[in-house]
Coordinates of C-alpha atoms and ligand atoms in Angstrom, one line a residue:
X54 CA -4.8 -50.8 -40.9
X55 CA -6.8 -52.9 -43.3
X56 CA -4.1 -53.5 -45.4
X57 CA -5.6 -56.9 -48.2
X58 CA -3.4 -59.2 -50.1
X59 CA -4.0 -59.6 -53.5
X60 CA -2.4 -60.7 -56.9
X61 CA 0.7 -59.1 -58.2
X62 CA -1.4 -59.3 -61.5
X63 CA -4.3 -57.6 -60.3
X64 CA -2.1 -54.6 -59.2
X65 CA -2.2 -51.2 -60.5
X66 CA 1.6 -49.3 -60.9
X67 CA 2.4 -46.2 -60.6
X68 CA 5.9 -44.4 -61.6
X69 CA 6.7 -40.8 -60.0
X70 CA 10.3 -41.2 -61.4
X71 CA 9.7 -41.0 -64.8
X72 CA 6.4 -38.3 -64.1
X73 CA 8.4 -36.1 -62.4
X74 CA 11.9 -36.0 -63.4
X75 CA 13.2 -35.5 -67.2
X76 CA 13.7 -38.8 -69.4
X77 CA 14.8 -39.9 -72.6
X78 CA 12.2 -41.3 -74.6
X79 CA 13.6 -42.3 -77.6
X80 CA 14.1 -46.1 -77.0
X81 CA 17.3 -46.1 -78.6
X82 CA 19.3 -48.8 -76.9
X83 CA 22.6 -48.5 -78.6
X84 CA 25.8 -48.1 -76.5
X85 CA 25.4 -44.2 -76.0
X86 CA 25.8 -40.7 -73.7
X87 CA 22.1 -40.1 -72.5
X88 CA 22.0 -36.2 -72.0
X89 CA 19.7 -33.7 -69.6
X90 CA 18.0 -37.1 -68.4
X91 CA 17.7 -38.9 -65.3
X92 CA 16.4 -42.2 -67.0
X93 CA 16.0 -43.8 -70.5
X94 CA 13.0 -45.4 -71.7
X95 CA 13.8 -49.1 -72.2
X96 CA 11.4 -52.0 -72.6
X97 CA 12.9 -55.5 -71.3
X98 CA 13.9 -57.8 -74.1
X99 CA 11.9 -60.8 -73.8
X100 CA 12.8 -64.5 -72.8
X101 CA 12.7 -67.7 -74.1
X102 CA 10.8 -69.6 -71.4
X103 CA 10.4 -67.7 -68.0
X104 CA 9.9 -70.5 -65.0
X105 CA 9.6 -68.7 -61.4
X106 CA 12.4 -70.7 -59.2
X107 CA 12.0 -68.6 -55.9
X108 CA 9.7 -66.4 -54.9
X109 CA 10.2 -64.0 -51.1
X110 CA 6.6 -64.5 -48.8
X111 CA 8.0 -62.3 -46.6
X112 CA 8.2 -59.2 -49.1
X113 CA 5.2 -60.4 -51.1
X114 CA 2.8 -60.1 -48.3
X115 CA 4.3 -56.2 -47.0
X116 CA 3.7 -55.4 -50.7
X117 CA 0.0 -56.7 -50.7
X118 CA 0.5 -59.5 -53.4
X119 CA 1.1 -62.0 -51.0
X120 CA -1.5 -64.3 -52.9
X121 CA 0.0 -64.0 -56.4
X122 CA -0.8 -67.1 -58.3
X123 CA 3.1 -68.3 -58.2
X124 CA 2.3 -71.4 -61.1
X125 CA 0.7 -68.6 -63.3
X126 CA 2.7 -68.6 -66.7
X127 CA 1.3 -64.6 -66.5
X128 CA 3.3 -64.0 -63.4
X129 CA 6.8 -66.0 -64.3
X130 CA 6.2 -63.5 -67.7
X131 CA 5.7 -60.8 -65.8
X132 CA 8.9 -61.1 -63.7
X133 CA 11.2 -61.9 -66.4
X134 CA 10.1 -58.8 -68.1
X135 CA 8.1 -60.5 -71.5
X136 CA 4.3 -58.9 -69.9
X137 CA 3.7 -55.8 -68.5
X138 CA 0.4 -54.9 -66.6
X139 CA -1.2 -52.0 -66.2
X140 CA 0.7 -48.5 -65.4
X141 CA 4.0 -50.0 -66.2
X142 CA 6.3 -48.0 -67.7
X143 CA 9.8 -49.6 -68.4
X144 CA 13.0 -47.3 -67.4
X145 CA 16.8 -47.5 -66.4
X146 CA 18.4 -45.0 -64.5
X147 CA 21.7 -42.7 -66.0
X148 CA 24.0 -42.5 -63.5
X149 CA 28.1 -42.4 -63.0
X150 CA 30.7 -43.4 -60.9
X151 CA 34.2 -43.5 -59.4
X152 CA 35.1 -47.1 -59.8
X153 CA 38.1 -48.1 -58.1
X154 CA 39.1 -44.6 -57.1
X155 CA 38.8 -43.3 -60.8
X156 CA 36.7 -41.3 -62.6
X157 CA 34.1 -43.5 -65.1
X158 CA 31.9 -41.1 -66.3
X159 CA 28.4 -42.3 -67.3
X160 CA 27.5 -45.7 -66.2
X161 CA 24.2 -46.4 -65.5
X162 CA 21.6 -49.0 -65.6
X163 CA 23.4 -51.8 -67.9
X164 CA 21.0 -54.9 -67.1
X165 CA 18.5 -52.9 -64.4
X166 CA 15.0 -51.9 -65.7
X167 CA 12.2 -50.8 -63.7
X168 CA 9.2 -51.8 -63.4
X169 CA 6.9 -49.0 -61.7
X170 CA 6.3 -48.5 -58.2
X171 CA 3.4 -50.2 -55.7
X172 CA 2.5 -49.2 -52.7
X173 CA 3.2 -51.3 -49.6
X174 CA 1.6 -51.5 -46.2
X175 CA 3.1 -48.8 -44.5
X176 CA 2.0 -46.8 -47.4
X177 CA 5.8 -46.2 -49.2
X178 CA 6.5 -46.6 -52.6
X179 CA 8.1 -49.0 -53.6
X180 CA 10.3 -49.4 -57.3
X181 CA 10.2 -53.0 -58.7
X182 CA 13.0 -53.8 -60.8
X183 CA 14.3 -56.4 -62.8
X184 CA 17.9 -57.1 -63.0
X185 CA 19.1 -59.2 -66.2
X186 CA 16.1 -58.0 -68.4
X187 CA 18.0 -57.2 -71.2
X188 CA 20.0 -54.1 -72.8
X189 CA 19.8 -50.9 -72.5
X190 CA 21.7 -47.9 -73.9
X191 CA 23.8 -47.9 -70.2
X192 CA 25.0 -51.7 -71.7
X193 CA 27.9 -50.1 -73.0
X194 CA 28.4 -53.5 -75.4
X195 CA 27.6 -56.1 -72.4
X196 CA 24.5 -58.4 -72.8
X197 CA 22.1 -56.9 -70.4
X198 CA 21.5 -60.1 -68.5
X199 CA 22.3 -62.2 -64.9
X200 CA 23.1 -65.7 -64.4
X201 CA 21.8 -68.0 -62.0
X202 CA 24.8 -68.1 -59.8
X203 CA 24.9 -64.0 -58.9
X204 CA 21.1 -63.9 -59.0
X205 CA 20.9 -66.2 -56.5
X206 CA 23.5 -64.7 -54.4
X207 CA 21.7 -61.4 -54.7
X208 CA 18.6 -63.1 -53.5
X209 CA 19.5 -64.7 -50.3
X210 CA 22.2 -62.2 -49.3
X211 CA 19.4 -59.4 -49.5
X212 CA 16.6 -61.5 -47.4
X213 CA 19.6 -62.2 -44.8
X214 CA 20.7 -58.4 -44.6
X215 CA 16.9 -58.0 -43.9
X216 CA 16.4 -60.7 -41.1
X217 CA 20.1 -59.1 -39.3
X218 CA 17.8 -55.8 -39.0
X219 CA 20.2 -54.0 -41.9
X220 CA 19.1 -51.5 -44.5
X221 CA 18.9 -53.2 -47.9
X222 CA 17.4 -53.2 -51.0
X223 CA 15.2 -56.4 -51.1
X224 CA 14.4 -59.6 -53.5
X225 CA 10.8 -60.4 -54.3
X226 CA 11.5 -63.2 -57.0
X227 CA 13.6 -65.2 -58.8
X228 CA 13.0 -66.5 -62.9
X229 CA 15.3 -68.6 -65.2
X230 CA 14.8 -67.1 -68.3
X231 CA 15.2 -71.0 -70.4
X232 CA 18.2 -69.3 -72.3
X233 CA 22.2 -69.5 -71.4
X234 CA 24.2 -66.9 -70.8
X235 CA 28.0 -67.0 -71.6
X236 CA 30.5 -65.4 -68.6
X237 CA 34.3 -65.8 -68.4
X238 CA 33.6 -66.5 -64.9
X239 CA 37.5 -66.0 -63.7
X240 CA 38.3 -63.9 -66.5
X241 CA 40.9 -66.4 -67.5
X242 CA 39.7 -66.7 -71.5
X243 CA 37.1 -69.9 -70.3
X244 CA 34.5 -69.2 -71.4
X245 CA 31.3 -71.3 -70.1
X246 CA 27.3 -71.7 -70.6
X247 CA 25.4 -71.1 -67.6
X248 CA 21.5 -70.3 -67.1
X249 CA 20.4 -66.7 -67.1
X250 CA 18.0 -65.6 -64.4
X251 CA 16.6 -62.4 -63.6
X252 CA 15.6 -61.2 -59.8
X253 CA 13.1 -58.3 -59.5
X254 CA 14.7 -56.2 -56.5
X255 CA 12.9 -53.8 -54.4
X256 CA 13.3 -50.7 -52.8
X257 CA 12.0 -47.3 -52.3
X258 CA 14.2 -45.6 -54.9
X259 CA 17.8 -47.3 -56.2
X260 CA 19.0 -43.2 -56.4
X261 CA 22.8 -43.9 -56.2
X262 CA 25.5 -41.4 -55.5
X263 CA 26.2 -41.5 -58.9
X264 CA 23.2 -39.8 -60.0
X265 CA 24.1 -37.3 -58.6
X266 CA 27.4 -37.2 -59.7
X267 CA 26.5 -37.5 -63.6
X268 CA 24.3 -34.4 -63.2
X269 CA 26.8 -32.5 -61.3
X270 CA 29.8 -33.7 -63.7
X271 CA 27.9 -32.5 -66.8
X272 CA 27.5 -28.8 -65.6
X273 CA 23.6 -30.2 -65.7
X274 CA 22.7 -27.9 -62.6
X275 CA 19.1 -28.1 -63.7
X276 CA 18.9 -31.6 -63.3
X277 CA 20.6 -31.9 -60.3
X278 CA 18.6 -30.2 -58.5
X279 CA 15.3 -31.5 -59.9
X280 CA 17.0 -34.8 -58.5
X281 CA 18.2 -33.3 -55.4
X282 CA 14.5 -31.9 -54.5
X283 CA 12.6 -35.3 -55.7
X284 CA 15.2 -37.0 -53.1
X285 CA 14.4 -34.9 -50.6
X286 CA 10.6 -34.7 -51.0
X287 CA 9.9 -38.6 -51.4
X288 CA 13.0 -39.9 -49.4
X289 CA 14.1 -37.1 -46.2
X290 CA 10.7 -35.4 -46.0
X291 CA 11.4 -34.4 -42.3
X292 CA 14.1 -32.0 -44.0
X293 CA 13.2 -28.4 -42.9
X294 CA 15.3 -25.4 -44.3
X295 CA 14.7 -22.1 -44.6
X296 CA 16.6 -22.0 -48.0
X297 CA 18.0 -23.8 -50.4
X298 CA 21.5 -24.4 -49.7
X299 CA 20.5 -25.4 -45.8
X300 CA 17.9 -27.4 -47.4
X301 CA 20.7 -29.4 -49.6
X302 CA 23.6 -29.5 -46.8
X303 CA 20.5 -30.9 -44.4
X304 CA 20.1 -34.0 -47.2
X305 CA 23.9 -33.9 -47.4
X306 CA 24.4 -35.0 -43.6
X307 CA 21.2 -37.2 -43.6
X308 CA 23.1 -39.0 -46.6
X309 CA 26.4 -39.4 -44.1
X310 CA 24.4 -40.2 -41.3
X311 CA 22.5 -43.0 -42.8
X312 CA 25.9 -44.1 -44.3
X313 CA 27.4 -44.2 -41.3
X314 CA 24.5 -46.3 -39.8
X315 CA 24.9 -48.9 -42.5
X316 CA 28.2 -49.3 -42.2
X317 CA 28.1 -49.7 -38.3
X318 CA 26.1 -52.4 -39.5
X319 CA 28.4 -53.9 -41.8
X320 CA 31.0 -53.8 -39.9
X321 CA 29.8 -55.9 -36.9
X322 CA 28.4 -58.5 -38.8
X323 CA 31.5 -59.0 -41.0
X324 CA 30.1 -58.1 -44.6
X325 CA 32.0 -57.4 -47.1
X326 CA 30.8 -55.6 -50.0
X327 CA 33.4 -56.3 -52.6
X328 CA 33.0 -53.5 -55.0
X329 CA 32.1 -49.8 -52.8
X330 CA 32.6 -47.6 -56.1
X331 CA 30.5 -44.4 -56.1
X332 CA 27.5 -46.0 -58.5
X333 CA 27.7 -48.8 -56.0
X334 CA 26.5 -46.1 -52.9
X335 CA 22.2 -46.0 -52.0
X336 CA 21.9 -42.0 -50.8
X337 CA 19.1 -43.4 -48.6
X338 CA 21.8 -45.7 -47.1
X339 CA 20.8 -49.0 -48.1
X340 CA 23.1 -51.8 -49.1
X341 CA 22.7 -51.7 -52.9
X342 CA 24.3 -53.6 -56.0
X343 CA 25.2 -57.3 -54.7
X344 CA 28.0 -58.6 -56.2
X345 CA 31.2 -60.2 -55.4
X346 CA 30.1 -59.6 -51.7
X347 CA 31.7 -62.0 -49.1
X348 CA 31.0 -62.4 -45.3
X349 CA 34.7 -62.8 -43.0
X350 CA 34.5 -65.7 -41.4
X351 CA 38.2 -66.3 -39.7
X352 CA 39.1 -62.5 -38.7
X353 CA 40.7 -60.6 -41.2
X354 CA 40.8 -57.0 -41.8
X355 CA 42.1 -57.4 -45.1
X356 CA 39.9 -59.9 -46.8
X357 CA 38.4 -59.1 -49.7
X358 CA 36.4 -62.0 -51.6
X359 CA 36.7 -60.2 -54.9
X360 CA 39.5 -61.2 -57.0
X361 CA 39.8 -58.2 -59.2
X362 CA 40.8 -56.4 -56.2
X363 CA 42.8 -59.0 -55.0
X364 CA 46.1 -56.5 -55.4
X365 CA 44.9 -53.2 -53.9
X366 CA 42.4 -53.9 -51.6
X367 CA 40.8 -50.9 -51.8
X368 CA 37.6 -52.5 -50.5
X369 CA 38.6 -55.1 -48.3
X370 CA 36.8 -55.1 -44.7
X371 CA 39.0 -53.4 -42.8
X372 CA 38.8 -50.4 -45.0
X373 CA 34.9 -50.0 -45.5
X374 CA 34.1 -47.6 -43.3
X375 CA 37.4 -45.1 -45.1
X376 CA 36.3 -45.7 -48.5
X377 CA 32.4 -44.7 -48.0
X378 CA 33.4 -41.4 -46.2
X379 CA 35.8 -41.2 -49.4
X380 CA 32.6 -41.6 -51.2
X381 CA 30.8 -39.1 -49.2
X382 CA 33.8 -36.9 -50.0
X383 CA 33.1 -37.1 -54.0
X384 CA 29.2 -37.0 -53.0
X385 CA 29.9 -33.4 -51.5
X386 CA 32.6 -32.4 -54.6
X387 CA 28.9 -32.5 -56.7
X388 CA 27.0 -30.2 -54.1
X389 CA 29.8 -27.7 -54.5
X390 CA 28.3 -27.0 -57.7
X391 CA 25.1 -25.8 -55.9
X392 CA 27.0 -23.5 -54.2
X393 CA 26.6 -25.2 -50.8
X394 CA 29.5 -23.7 -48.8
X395 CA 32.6 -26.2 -48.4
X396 CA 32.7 -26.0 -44.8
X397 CA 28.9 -27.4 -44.6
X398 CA 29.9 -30.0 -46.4
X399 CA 32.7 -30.8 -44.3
X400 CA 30.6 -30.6 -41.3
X401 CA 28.8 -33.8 -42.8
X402 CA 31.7 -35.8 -43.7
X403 CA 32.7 -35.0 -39.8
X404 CA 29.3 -36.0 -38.6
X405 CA 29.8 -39.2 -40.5
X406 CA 33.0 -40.2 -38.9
X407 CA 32.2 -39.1 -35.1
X408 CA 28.6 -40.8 -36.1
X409 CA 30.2 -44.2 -37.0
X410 CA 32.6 -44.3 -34.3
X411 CA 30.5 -43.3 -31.5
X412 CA 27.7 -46.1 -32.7
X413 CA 30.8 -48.8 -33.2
X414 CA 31.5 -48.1 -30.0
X415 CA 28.5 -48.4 -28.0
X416 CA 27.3 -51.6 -30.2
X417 CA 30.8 -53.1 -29.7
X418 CA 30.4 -53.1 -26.1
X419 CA 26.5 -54.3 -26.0
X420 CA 27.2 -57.2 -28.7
X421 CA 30.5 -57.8 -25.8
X422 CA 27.8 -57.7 -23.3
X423 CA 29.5 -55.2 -21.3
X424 CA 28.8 -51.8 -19.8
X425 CA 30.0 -48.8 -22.5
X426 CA 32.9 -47.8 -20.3
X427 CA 36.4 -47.4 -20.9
X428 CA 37.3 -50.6 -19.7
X429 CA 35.3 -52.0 -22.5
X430 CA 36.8 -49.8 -24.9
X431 CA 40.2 -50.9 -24.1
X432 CA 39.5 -54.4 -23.6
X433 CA 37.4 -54.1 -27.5
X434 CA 40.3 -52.7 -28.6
X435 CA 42.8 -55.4 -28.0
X436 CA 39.9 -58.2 -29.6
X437 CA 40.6 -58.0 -33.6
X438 CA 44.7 -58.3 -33.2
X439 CA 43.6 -61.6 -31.2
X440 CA 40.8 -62.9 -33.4
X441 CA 42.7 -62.8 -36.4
X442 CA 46.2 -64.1 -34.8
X443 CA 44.0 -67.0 -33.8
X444 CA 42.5 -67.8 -37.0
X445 CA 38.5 -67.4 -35.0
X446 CA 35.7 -67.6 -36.7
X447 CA 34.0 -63.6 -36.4
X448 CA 30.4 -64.4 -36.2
X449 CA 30.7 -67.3 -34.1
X450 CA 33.0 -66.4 -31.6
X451 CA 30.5 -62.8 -30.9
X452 CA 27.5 -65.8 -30.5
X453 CA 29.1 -67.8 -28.5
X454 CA 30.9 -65.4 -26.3
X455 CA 27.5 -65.4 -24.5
X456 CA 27.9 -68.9 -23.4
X457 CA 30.6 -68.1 -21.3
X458 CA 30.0 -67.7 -17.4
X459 CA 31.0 -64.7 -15.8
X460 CA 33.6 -64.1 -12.8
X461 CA 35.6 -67.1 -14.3
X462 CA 38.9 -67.8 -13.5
X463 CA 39.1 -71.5 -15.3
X464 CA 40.6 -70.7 -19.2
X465 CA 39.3 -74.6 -19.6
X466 CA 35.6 -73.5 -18.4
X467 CA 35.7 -70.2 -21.0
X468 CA 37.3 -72.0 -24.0
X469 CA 35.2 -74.8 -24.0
X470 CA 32.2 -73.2 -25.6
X471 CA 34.0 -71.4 -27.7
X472 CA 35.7 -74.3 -29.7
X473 CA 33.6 -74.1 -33.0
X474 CA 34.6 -70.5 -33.6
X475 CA 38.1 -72.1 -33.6
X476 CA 40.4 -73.0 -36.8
X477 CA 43.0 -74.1 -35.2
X478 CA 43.1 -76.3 -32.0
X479 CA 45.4 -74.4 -30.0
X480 CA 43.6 -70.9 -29.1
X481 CA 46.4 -67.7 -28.6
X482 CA 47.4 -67.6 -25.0
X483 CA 46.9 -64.0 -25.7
X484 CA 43.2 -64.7 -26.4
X485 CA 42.8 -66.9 -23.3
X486 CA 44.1 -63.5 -21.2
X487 CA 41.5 -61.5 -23.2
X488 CA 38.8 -63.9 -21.9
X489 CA 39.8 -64.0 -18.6
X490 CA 39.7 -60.2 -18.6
X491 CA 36.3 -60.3 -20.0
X492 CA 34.4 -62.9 -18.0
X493 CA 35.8 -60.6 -14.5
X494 CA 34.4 -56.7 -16.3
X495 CA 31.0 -59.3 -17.3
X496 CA 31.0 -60.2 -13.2
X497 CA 31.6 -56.6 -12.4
X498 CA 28.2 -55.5 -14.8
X499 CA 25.9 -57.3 -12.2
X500 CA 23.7 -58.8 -14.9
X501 CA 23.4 -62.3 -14.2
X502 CA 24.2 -64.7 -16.8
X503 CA 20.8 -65.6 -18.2
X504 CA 19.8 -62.2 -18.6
X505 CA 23.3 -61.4 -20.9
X506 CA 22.9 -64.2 -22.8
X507 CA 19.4 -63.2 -24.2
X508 CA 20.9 -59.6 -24.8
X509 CA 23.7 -60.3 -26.3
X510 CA 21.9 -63.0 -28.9
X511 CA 19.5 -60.4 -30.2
X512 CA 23.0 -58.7 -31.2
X513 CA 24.6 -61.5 -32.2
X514 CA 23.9 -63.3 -35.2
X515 CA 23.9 -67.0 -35.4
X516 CA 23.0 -67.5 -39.0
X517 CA 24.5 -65.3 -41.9
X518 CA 25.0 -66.3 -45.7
X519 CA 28.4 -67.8 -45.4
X520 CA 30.2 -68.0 -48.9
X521 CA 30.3 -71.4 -49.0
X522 CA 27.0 -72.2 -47.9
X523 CA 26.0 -70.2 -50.8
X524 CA 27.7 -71.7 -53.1
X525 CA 26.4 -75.2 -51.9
X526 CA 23.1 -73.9 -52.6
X527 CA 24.0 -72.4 -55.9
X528 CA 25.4 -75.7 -57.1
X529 CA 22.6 -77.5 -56.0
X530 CA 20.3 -75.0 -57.2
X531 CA 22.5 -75.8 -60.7
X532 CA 21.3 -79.2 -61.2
X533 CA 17.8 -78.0 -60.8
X534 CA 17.8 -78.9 -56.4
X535 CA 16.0 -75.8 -55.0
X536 CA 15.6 -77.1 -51.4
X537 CA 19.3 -76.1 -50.0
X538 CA 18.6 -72.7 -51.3
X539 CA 15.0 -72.3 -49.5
X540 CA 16.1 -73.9 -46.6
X541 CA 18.7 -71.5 -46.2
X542 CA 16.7 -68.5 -47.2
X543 CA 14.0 -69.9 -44.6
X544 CA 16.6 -70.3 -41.3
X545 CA 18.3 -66.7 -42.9
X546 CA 14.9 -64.9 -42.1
X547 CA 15.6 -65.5 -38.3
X548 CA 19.0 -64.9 -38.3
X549 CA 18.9 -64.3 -34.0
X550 CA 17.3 -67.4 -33.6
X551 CA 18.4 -70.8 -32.5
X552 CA 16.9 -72.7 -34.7
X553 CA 16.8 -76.7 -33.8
X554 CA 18.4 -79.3 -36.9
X555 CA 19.6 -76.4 -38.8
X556 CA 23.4 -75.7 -36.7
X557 CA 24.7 -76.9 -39.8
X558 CA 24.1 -73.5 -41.2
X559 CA 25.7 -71.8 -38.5
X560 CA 29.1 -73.8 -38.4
X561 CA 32.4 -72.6 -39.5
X562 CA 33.9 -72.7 -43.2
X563 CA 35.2 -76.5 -43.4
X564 CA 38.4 -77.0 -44.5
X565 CA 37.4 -77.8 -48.5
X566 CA 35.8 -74.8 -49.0
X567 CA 39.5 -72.5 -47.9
X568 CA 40.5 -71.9 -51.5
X569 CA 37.5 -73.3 -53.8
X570 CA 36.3 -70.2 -55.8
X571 CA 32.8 -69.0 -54.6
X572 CA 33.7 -69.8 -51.1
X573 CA 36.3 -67.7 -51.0
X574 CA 37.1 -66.1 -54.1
X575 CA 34.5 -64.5 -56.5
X576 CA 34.8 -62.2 -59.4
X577 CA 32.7 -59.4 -60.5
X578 CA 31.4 -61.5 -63.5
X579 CA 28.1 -61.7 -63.2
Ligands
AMP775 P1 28.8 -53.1 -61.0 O1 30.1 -52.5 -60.6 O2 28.7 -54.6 -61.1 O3 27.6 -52.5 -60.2 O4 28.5 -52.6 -62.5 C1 29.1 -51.5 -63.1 C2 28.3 -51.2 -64.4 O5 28.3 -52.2 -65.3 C3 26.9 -50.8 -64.2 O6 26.6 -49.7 -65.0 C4 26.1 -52.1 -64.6 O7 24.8 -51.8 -65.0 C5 27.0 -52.5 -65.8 N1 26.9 -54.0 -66.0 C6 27.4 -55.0 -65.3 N2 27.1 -56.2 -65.8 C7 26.4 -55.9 -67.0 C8 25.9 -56.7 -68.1 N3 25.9 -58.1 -68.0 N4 25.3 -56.1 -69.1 C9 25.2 -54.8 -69.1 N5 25.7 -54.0 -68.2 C10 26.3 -54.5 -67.1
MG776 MG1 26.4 -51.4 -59.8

């Protein structure tokens, strides 16, 4: 298709939300309950000196603006919010949540405001938003704006879940906004200065769970389903019902499909999303709302990297996959109110769980390079007990498990290239059994060596946004060093690759980053 590039300033936008759905228009942004709307009409608040720090080629170009003028004043302006161009029309979205297994009532867009929509070159819309623009009346008394440190986080976590093939919302830039921003970063009382940034994320629609869920809790039935059917037209348009209520239970097991998908996903690259409440759920099954997100690096089911739920751990990694079908569950609880029958409901919170486990399963064994059989499944079975009783690094010991030769019965010859997944020097003799066991079913498969390597490295990740590599790019980034940050946004984009000079990127957390907070620990400030 002859799809140009051209200048995000040149661009005409478009907004369907807003034109289709009900709004509040009064531009009141005091702390307040919006009723009967979907969105509130907010114009950013502008900055004191917009300066564009990082901008995504990659996105730029499959949104057609691939030859924005990136030292153009007009452009940092427009992305911090402080210019608007043609067919703009500013919003943030009402929505509600569950946060931590409780009911919040209305949340909603505290620091997001959207821009308009564009239309990229497959011909989707896409919603460009700016996150840290300022207050809105969903600010409920917080200042509306980002610091550099979670903006950048947001930014290369989003191109990485990209490059690994996973369904995210994206990052097309990155502005300092010249003014500081004051966060009680541990909320321990110390209070610090650091600089404010703003990212503009992408997607085709940021429609949360908890959209729904404000409607539904409201008794707003007209509203819900003017959101339900502008989901389903723009977003699931291969639904086909014959009425209404198939036509809703339909979107209702697309939603737990998808959300099984993405958490397949999740779960075999070892992210951890850190705060899975309700408003923090895409219904088109895209990772949404990065925050105090970490990545497991030794095995451990129950890590979580954010401190506040240090105690519970409702959200740590073992327990993603639980909580989102919980989330499904209080997805459905707002259908009810449609008068979709509870049993079709229940059919999709099945489909989700047989749909996750079934996938797990058969991407275990491929990423194990092994035939889906049940000697895979019980061999996979016994791996996490051994993984984290060894203290082995996840990612690398799934990369590096290709490197080891089939029909093998030397533990020297399969530990060897194995050693930088390994914390501590003496690998579990339990672990050396498990390899043995694996390098004989990997003779049994038949494929020959080469030929299960390459398959099970475009499974494998090499390079993901380790905590502390983030953070080494966020400090560096602090004192005004952009390079770490590109570089590593650069090698993240090609996260299958091997990519000569850069093993750095790929190695295991060294030993001063165990307890230093950003590599290990993060908060939700933000
Ligand atoms: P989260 O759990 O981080 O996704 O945020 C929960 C809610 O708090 C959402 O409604 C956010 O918009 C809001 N929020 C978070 N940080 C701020 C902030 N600095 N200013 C205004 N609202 C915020
Ligand atoms: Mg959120």
């Amino acid at each position: 298709m002859g799809f140009g590039n051209g200048s995000l300033l040149d661009r005409k936008f478009t907004d369907r939300f807003t034109r289709m759905l009900p709004g509040d228009t009064l531009g009141d942004i005091r702390p307040r309950q919006v009723m009967g709307s979907a969105w509130a009409a907010v114009a950013p608040a502008p900055v004191r000196e917009p300066r564009l720090l990082l901008w995504s080629d990659r996105l730029a170009a499959e949104l057609g603006i691939a030859d924005t003028p990136q030292d153009d004043p007009r452009v940092a302006a427009v992305l911090a919010g402080n210019e608007q161009l043609p067919g703009m029309r500013t919003w943030s979205a009402a929505y509600a949540g569950h946060q931590f297994g409780h009911w919040a009532g209305q949340l909603g867009d505290g620091r997001a405001i959207t821009l308009g929509e564009l239309v990229d070159h497959t011909g989707q819309h896409q919603e460009l938003q700016l996150k840290g623009a300022g207050r809105t009346p969903f600010s409920r008394g917080a200042d509306g704006r980002a610091v550099l440190r979670s903006s950048l986080r947001e930014f290369l976590c989003s191109e990485a879940m990209h490059g690994l093939g996973i369904p995210t919302t994206r990052v097309l830039s990155l502005v300092l906004t010249g003014e500081q921003v004051i966060r009680d970063m541990f909320y321990d009382g110390n209070l610090a200065a650091e600089p404010g940034a703003i990212v503009c994320r992408v997607a085709p629609s940021f429609l949360r769970f908890g959209n729904f869920q404000l409607a539904a809790a409201r008794g707003d039935l007209p509203l819900l389903e003017q959101l339900l059917d502008f989901c389903i037209e723009h977003y699931f348009p291969d639904i086909d019902a014959a009425d209404e209520i198939e036509r809703c239970a339909s979107w209702f097991n697309d939603v737990c499909r998808r959300t099984a998908l993405l958490l397949t996903h999740w779960m075999h690259v070892g992210f951890v999303h850190g705060v899975m409440n309700t408003d923090n759920m895409s219904v088109l099954g895209l990772t949404i709302d990065y925050g105090p997100y970490g990545w497991l690096e030794p095995f451990e089911p129950g890590w979580t990297p954010n401190t506040t739920d240090s105690e519970g751990r409702r959200y740590c990694y073992g327990r993603q996959p639980q909580i989102a079908q919980w989330n499904l569950a209080r997805l459905a609880e707002t259908l009810l109110a449609l008068d979709v029958a509870e049993n079709l409901l229940q059919d999709g919170l099945s489909l989700y769980a047989g749909t996750f486990s079934a996938r797990y399963r058969s991407l275990q064994a491929r990423r194990l390079g092994l035939p889906e059989d049940e000697a895979t499944i019980a061999l996979a079975s016994k791996l996490p007990a051994m993984l984290e009783q060894g203290e082995v690094d996840y990612v690398l010991f799934h990369r590096l498990l290709s490197r080891l030769p089939a029909g093998s019965s030397s533990a020297e010859e399969l530990l060897a290239p194995l050693a930088p997944a390994f914390h501590r020097p003496e690998p579990p003799a339990a672990l050396v059994h498990w390899l043995l066991a694996w390098s004989s079913l990997a003779a049994r498969s038949g494929e020959d060596d080469e030929e299960r390597r390459t398959n099970m490295d475009a499974l494998n990740p090499k390079y993901v946004p380790r905590n502390w590599l983030v953070q080494v790019a966020i400090e560096a980034a602090e004192t005004g060093d952009l390079e770490p940050a590109r570089r590593l946004l650069r090698v993240l984009q090609r996260p299958f690759d091997e990519q000569p000079g850069e093993d750095g990127l790929a190695a295991r957390r060294p030993d001063w980053a165990r307890n230093r907070p950003g590599c290990s620990a993060l908060s939700c400030s933000s």
